[in-house]
Amino acid sequence: MKSLIEDQSEILCVESLSENLRRKINDFLSRPLIAKIATINADGSPHVVPVIYSWDGMNLYLIGRKRASWIENIRRDPRVAVLVDDPNPPNSRVLIQGEAMIVGTDWVEMGKKMLEKYMGKEMSQKYLEGTIDQPRWIIKIVPKKITSWIISEKDAVTRKAWHPRYYEPGTKWYEEYIKEVGSFKS
């Protein structure tokens, strides 16, 4: 039962991930899923946009247009949250909270790889031909906290779909869970 708690845990740094959870997160983040980055507007309100990404096992990389609002937000306040989710059951997802930094403008090589992952070679080449002269930034997101919800389809319809901290003490599911796995840290 340790893996259940581990698979839906909050990780405070990438180095502390178990090998099993690191593999699951790496496998999940290697898929061509659309991420949503949340930044903070100047007035303090949230700003969320869809982005494509690259994950190197430690950090998340994005490429942003020089004039994009979220880039200006990062320049002013580097705190971000990025959600990568699969809209299909069992709706697995990974939330990365951390700090974003602009690490360069030489984006073309990374951009080609990212676009091929999402669009395929032919379509990505056509896209690049029409936009390659437009300035972009490479953004590196260093995770401070990673929360994952990576479960099997089989477990998605059982009490294993929730982290134990969400169960209300005294309910049937809570009591069955405690009976099955014992106590847990909330």
JSON list of C-alpha atoms in Angstrom, two decimals, residues 155-163 173:
[
{"chain": "A", "resi": 155, "resn": "ASP", "atom": "CA", "xyz": [-7.72, 2.05, -9.12]},
{"chain": "A", "resi": 156, "resn": "ALA", "atom": "CA", "xyz": [-9.49, 5.17, -10.44]},
{"chain": "A", "resi": 157, "resn": "VAL", "atom": "CA", "xyz": [-12.90, 3.78, -9.48]},
{"chain": "A", "resi": 158, "resn": "THR", "atom": "CA", "xyz": [-11.90, 2.65, -6.00]},
{"chain": "A", "resi": 159, "resn": "ARG", "atom": "CA", "xyz": [-10.96, 4.39, -2.78]},
{"chain": "A", "resi": 160, "resn": "LYS", "atom": "CA", "xyz": [-7.38, 4.25, -4.08]},
{"chain": "A", "resi": 161, "resn": "ALA", "atom": "CA", "xyz": [-8.24, 7.18, -6.35]},
{"chain": "A", "resi": 162, "resn": "TRP", "atom": "CA", "xyz": [-7.91, 9.63, -3.45]},
{"chain": "A", "resi": 163, "resn": "HIS", "atom": "CA", "xyz": [-5.03, 10.42, -1.15]},
{"chain": "A", "resi": 173, "resn": "TRP", "atom": "CA", "xyz": [-14.63, 4.60, 3.01]}
]
